[in-house]
Tab-separated table of C-alpha atoms and ligand atoms in Angstrom:
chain	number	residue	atom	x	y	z
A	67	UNK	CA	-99.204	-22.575	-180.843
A	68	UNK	CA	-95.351	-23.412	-179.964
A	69	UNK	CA	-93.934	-25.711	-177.922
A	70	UNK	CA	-93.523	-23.742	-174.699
A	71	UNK	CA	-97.344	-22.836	-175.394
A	72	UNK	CA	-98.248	-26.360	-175.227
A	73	UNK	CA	-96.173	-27.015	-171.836
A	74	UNK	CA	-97.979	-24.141	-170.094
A	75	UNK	CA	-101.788	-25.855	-171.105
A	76	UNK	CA	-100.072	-29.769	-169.962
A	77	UNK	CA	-98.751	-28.223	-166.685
A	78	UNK	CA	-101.873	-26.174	-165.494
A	79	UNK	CA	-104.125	-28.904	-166.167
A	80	UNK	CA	-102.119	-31.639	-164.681
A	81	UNK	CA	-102.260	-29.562	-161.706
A	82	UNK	CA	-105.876	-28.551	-161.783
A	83	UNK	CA	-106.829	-31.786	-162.073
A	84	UNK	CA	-103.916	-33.655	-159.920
A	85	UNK	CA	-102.888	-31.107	-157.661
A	86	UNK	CA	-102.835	-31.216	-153.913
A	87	UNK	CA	-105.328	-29.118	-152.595
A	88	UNK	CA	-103.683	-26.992	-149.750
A	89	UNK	CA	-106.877	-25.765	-147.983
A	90	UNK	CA	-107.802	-29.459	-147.433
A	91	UNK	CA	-104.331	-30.746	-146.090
A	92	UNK	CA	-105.114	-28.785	-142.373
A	93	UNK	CA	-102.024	-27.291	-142.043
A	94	UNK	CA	-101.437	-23.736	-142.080
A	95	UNK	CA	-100.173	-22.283	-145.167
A	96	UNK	CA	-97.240	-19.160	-144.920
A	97	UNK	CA	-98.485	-16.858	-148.074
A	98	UNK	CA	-101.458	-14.671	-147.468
A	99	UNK	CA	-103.423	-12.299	-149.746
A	100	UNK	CA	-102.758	-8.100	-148.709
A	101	UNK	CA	-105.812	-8.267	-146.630
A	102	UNK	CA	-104.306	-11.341	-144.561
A	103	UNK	CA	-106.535	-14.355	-145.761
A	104	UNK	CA	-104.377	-17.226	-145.795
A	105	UNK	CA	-103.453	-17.981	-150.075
A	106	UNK	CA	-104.030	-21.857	-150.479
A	107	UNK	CA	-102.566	-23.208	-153.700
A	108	UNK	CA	-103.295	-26.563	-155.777
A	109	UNK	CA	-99.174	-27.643	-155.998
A	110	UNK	CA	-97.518	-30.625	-157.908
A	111	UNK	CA	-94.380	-31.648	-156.628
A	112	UNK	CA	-91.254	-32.275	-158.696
A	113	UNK	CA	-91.785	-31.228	-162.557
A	114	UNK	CA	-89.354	-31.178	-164.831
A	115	UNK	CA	-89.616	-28.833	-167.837
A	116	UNK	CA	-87.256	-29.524	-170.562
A	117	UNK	CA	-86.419	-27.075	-173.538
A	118	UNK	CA	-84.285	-28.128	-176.138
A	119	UNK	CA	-81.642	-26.059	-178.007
A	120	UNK	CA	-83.404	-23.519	-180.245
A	121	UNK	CA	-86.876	-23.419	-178.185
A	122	UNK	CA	-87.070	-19.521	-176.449
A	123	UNK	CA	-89.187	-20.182	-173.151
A	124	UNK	CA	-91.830	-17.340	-173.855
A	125	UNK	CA	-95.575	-17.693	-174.388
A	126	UNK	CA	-97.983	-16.280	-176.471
A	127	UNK	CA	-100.672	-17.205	-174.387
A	128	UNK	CA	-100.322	-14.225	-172.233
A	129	UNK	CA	-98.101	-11.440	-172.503
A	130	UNK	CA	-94.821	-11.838	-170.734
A	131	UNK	CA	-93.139	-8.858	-168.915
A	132	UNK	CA	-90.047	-9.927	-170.596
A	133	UNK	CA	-88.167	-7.291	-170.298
A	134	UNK	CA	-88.925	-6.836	-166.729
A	135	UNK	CA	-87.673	-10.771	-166.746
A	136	UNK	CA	-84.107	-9.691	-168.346
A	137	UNK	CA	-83.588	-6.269	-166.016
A	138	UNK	CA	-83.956	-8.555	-162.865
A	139	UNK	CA	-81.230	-10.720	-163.979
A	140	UNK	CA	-78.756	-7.964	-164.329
A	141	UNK	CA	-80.101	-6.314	-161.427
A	142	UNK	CA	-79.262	-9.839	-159.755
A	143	UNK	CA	-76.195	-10.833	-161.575
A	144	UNK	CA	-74.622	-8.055	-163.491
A	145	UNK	CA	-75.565	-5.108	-160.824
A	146	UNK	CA	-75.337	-7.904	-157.835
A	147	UNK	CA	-77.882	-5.764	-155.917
A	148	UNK	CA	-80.369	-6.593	-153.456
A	149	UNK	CA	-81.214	-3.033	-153.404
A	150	UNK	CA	-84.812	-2.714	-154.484
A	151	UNK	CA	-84.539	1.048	-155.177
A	152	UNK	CA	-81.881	0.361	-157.217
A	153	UNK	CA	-84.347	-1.516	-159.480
A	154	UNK	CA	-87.165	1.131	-159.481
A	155	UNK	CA	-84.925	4.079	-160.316
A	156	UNK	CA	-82.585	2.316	-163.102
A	157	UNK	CA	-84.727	-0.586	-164.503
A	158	UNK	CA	-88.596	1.144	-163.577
A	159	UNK	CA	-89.313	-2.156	-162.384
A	160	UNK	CA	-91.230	-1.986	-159.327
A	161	UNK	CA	-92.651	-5.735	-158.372
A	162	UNK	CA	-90.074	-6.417	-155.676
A	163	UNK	CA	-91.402	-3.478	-153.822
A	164	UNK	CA	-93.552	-5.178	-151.143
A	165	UNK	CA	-90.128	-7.465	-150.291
A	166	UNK	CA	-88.174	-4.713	-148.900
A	167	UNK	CA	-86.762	-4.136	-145.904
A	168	UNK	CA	-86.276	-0.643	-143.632
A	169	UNK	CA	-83.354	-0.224	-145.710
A	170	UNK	CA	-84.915	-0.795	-148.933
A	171	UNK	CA	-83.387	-4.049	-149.729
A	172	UNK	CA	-84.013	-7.968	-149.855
A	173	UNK	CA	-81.336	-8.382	-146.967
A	174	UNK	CA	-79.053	-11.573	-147.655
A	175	UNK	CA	-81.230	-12.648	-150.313
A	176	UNK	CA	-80.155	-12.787	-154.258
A	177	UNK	CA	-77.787	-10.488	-155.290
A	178	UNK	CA	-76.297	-9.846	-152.374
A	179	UNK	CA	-75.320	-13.381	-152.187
A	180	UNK	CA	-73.875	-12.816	-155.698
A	181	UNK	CA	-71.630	-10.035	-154.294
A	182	UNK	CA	-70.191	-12.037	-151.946
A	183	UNK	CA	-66.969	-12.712	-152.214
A	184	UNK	CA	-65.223	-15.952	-151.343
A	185	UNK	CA	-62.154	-17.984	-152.235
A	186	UNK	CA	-61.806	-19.629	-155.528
A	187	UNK	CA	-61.544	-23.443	-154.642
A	188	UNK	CA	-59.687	-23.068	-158.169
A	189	UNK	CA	-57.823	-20.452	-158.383
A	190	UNK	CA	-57.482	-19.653	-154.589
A	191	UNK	CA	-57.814	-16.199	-155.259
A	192	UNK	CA	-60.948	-13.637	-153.874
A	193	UNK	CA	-63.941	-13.786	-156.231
A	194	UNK	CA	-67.905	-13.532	-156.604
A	195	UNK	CA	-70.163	-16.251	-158.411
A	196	UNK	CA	-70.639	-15.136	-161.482
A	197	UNK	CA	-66.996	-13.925	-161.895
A	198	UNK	CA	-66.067	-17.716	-160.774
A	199	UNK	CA	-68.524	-19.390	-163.562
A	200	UNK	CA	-67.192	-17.483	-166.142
A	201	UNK	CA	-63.749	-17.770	-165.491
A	202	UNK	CA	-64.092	-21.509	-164.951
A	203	UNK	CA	-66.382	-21.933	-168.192
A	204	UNK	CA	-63.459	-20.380	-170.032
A	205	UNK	CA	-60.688	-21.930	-168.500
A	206	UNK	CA	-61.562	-25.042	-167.250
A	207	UNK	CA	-64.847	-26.073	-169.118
A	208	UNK	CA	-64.995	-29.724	-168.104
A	209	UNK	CA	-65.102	-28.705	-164.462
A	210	UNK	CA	-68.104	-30.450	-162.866
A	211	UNK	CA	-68.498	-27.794	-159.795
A	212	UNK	CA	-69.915	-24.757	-161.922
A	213	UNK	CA	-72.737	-23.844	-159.609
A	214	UNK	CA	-74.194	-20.450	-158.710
A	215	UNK	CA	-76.248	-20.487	-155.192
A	216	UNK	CA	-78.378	-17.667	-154.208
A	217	UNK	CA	-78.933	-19.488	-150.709
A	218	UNK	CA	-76.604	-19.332	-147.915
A	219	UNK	CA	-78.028	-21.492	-145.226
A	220	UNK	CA	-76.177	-18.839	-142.826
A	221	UNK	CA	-77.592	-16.157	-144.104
A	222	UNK	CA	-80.888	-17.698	-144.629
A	223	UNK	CA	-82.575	-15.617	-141.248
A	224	UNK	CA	-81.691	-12.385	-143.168
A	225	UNK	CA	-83.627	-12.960	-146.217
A	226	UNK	CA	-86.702	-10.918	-147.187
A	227	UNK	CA	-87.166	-14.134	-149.082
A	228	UNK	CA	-85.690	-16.948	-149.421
A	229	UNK	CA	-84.721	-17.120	-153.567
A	230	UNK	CA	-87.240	-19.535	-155.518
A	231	UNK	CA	-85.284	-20.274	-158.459
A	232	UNK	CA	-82.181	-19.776	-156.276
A	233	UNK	CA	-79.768	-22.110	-158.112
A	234	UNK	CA	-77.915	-23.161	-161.439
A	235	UNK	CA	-75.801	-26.054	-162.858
A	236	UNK	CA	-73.726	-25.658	-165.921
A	237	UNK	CA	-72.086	-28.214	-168.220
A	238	UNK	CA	-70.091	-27.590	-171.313
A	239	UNK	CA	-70.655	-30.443	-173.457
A	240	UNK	CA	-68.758	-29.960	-177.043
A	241	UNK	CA	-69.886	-26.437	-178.634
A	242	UNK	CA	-72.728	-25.931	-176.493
A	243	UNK	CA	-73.128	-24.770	-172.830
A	244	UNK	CA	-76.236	-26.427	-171.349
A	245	UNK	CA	-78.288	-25.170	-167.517
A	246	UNK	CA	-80.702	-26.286	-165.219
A	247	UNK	CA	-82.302	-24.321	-163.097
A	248	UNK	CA	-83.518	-25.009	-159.478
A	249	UNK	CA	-86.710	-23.765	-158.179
A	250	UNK	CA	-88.194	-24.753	-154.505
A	251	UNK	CA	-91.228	-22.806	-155.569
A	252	UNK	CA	-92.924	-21.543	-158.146
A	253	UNK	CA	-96.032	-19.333	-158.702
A	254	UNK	CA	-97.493	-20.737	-162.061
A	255	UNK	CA	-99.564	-17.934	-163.225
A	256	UNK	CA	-97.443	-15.106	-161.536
A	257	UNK	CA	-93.586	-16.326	-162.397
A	258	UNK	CA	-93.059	-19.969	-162.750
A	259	UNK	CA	-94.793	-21.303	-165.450
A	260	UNK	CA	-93.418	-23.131	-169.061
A	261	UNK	CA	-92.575	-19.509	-170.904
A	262	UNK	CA	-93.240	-17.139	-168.019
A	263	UNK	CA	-90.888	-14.492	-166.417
A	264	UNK	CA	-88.139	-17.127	-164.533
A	265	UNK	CA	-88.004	-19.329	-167.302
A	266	UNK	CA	-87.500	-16.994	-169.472
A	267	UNK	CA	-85.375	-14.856	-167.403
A	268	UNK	CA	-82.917	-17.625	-167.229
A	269	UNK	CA	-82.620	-18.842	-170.485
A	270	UNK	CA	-81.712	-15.090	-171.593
A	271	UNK	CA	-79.021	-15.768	-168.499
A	272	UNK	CA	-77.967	-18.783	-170.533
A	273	UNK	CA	-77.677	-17.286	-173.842
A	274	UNK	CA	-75.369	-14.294	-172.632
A	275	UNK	CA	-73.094	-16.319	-170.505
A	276	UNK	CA	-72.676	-19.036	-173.814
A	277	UNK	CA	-71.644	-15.291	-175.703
A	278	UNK	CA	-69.376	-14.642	-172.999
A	279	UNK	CA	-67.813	-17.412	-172.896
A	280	UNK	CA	-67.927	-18.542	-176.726
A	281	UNK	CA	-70.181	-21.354	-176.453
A	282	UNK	CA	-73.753	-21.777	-178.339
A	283	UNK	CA	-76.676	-21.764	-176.108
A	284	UNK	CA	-77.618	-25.690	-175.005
A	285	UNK	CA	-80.534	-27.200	-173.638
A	286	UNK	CA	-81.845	-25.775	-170.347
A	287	UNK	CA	-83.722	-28.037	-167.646
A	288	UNK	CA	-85.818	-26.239	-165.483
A	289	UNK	CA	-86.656	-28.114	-162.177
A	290	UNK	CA	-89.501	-27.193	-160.005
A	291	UNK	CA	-90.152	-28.508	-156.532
A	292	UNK	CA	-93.538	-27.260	-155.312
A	293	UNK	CA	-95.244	-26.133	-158.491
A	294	UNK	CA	-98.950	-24.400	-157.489
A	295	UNK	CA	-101.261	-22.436	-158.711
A	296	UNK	CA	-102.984	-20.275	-156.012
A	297	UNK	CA	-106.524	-21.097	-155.736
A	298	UNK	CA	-107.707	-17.364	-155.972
A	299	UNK	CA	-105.540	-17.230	-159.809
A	300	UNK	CA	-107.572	-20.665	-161.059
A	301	UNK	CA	-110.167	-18.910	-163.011
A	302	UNK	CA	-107.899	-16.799	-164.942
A	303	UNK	CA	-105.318	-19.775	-165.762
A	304	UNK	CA	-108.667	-21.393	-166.973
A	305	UNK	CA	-108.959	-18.493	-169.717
A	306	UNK	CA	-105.662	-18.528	-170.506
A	307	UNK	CA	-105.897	-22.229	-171.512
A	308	UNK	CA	-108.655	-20.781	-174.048
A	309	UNK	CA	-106.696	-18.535	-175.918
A	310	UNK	CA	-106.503	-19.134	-179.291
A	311	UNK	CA	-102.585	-18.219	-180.192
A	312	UNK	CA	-101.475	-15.797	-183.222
A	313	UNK	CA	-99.814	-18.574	-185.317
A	314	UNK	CA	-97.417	-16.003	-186.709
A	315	UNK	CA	-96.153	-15.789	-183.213
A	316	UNK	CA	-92.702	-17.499	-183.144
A	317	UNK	CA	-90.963	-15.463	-180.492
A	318	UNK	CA	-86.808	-14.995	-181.387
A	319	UNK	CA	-84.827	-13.411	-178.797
A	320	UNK	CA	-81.596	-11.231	-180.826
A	321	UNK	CA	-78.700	-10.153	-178.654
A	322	UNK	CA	-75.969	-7.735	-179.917
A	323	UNK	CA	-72.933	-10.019	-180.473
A	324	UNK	CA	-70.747	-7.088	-180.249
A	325	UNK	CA	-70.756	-8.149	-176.472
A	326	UNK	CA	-68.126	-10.087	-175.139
A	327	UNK	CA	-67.886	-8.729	-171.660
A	328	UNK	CA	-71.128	-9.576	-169.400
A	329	UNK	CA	-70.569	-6.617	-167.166
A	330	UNK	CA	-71.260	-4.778	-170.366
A	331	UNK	CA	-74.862	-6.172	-171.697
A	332	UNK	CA	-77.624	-3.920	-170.909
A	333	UNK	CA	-81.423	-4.324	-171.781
A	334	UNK	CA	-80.671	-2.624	-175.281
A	335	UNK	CA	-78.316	-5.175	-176.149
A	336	UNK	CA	-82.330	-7.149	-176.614
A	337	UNK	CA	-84.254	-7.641	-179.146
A	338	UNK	CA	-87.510	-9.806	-179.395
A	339	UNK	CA	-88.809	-10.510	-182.825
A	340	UNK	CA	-92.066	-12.057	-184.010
A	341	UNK	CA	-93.815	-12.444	-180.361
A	342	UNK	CA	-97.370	-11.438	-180.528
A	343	UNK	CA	-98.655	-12.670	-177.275
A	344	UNK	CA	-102.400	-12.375	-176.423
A	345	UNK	CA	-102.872	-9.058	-175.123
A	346	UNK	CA	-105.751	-9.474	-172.648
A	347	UNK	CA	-105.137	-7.813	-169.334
A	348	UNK	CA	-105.396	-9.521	-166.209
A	349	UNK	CA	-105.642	-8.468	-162.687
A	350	UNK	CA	-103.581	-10.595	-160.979
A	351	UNK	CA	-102.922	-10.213	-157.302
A	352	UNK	CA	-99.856	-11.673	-155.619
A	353	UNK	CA	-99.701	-13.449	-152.459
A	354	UNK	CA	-97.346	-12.088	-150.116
B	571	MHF	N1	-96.421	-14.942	-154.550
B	571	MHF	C1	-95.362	-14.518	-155.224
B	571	MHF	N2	-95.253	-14.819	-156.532
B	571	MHF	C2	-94.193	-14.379	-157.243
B	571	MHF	O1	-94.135	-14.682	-158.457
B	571	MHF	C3	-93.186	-13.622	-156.583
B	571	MHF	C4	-93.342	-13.332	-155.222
B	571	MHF	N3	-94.422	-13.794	-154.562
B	571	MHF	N4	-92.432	-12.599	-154.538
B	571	MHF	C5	-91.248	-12.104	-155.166
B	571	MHF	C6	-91.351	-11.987	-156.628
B	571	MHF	C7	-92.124	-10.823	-157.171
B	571	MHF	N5	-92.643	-11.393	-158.412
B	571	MHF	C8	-93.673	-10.849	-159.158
B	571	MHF	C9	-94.459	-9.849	-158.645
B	571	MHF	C10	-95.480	-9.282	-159.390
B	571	MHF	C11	-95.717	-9.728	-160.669
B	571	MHF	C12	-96.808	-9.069	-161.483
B	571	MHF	O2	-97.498	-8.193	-161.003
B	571	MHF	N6	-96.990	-9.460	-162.714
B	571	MHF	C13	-97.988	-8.905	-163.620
B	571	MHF	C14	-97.505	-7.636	-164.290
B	571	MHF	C15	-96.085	-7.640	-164.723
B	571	MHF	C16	-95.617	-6.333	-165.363
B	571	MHF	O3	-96.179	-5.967	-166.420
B	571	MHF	O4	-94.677	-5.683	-164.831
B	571	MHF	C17	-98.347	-9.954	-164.657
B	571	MHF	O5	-99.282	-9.742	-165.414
B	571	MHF	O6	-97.666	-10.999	-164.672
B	571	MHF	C18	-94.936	-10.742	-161.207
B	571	MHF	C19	-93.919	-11.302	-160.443
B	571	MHF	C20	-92.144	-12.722	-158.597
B	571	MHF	N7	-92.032	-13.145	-157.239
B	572	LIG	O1	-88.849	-15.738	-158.846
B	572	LIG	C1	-89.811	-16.076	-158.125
B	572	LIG	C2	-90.012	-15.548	-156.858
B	572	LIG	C3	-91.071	-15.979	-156.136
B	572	LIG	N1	-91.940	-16.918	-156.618
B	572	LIG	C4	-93.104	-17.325	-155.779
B	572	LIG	C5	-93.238	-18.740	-155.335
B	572	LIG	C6	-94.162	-18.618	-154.132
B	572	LIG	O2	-95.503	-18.504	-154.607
B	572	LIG	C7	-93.759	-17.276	-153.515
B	572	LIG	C8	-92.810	-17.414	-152.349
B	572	LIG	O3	-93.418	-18.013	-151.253
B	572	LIG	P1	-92.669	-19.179	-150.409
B	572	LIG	O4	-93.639	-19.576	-149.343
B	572	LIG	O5	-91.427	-18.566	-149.848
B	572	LIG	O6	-92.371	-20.302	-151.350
B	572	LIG	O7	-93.109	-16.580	-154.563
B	572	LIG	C9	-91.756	-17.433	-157.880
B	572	LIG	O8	-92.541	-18.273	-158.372
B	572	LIG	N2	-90.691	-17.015	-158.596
């Protein structure tokens, strides 16, 4: 079992066992199941999940969509897209579906709020967030304002959602470019737990923009503010907490160093060696 293995089993106990139970708090809850029952969770508030230099944030407990994980990230930041179709017909991904609007997009939510173009406080010249952070990682690397938002409180209204992991803090310190990510709210089984799809997602997002920019990959923080398990997922967390992990599996994420540009990564520029997750399929349904 690795590290990020044993983070998953601390964090889903500590909220089995400490977690606030929302169905007994008498308020009503936003998320509902498809058929429209309310979806009460158990929730921590305010974890912190730390992994150190070296340590890829993937389980074996489960098997990780991880390549789904890596084509919403350029999808978000390479593509800066909110177009959901856009994800379907070039990435087959097809989770963000029920999130749509008429249009077929999130509205003012993630990428579009990547797209957005705004003056450098810099540089003073027109640019977009991820074209800022790189620039500014390059040329100005002790710059303590290297931020990347995906929520605009003026735009908020026009979300399909407002982004969960919606923002990022970057610090060069010596050879090594180190992140923490920001998430309001996470869906432990689903998304947000140690080694599933966001952390993994943006630790990949680490690693390209250290190639990018010629740093090595640093540590990467990954702060969670409501942290729940939804009460209808608790008996399959409780199996996953039972599998017995392949100890050969020692998951090593390989990207083509031949890159230099980030507009020109795409998902074969990845390769995942030695992960062999637990393949046991779960039904999991997803509160909307
Ligand atoms: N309640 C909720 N949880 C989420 O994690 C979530 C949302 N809503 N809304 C927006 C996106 C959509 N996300 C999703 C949606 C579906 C899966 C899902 O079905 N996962 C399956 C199969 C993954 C696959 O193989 O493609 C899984 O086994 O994890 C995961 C994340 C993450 N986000
Ligand atoms: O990347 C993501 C996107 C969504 N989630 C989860 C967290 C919550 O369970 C729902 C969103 O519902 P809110 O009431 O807006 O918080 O989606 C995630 O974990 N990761």
């Amino acid at each position: 079992m690795n590290k990020t293995d044993k983070k998953y089993i601390e964090i889903a106990k500590n909220i089995l066992e400490n977690g606030y139970d929302e169905e007994k708090l008498n308020h009503e809850v936003r998320a509902v199941w498809e058929d429209g029952e309310s979806a009460y969770t158990k929730f921590l508030p305010q974890e912190i999940v730390r992994y150190e230099k070296g340590e890829v944030p993937l389980i074996s407990l489960r098997k990780i969509a991880w390549k789904s994980a890596i084509k919403e990230i350029l999808w978000i930041y390479q593509d800066r897209s909110n177009d959901v179709n856009l994800l379907k017909e070039k990435y087959k991904v097809n989770y963000w579906d029920s999130w749509k609007n008429d249009e077929g997009n999130l509205g003012t939510a993630y990428g579009y709020q990547i797209n957005k173009k705004f003056k450098s406080p810099e540089t003073g010249n027109m640019t977009n967030q991820i074209e800022r952070l790189i620039d500014q990682i390059k040329n100005n690397p002790l710059n303590r304002r290297l931020i990347m938002n995906l929520i605009d409180v003026d735009d908020m209204a026009d979300m399909t959602l407002i982004p969960c992991a919606f923002l990022t803090m970057w610090t060069v310190s010596g050879d090594y470019l180190n992140l923490t990510l920001i998430q309001r709210s996470g869906d432990f089984l689903a998304a947000a737990a140690p080694g599933g799809i966001n952390a993994f997602q943006y630790y990949v997002l680490l690693r390209m923009i250290a190639q990018v920019t010629g740093y090595k990959a640093g540590d990467f923080v990954h702060f969670i503010q409501n942290y729940h398990i939804y009460k209808k997922h608790i008996p399959i967390v409780k199996k996953i907490m039972e599998v017995k992990v392949d100890e050969k599996s020692r998951p090593r994420l390989e990207i083509n160093p031949d890159i230099k540009d980030f507009k020109d990564f795409t998902i074969d520029d990845f390769k995942l060696l030695d992960y062999y997750p637990d393949k046991t399929k779960y039904d999991i349904d997803i509160a909307l």
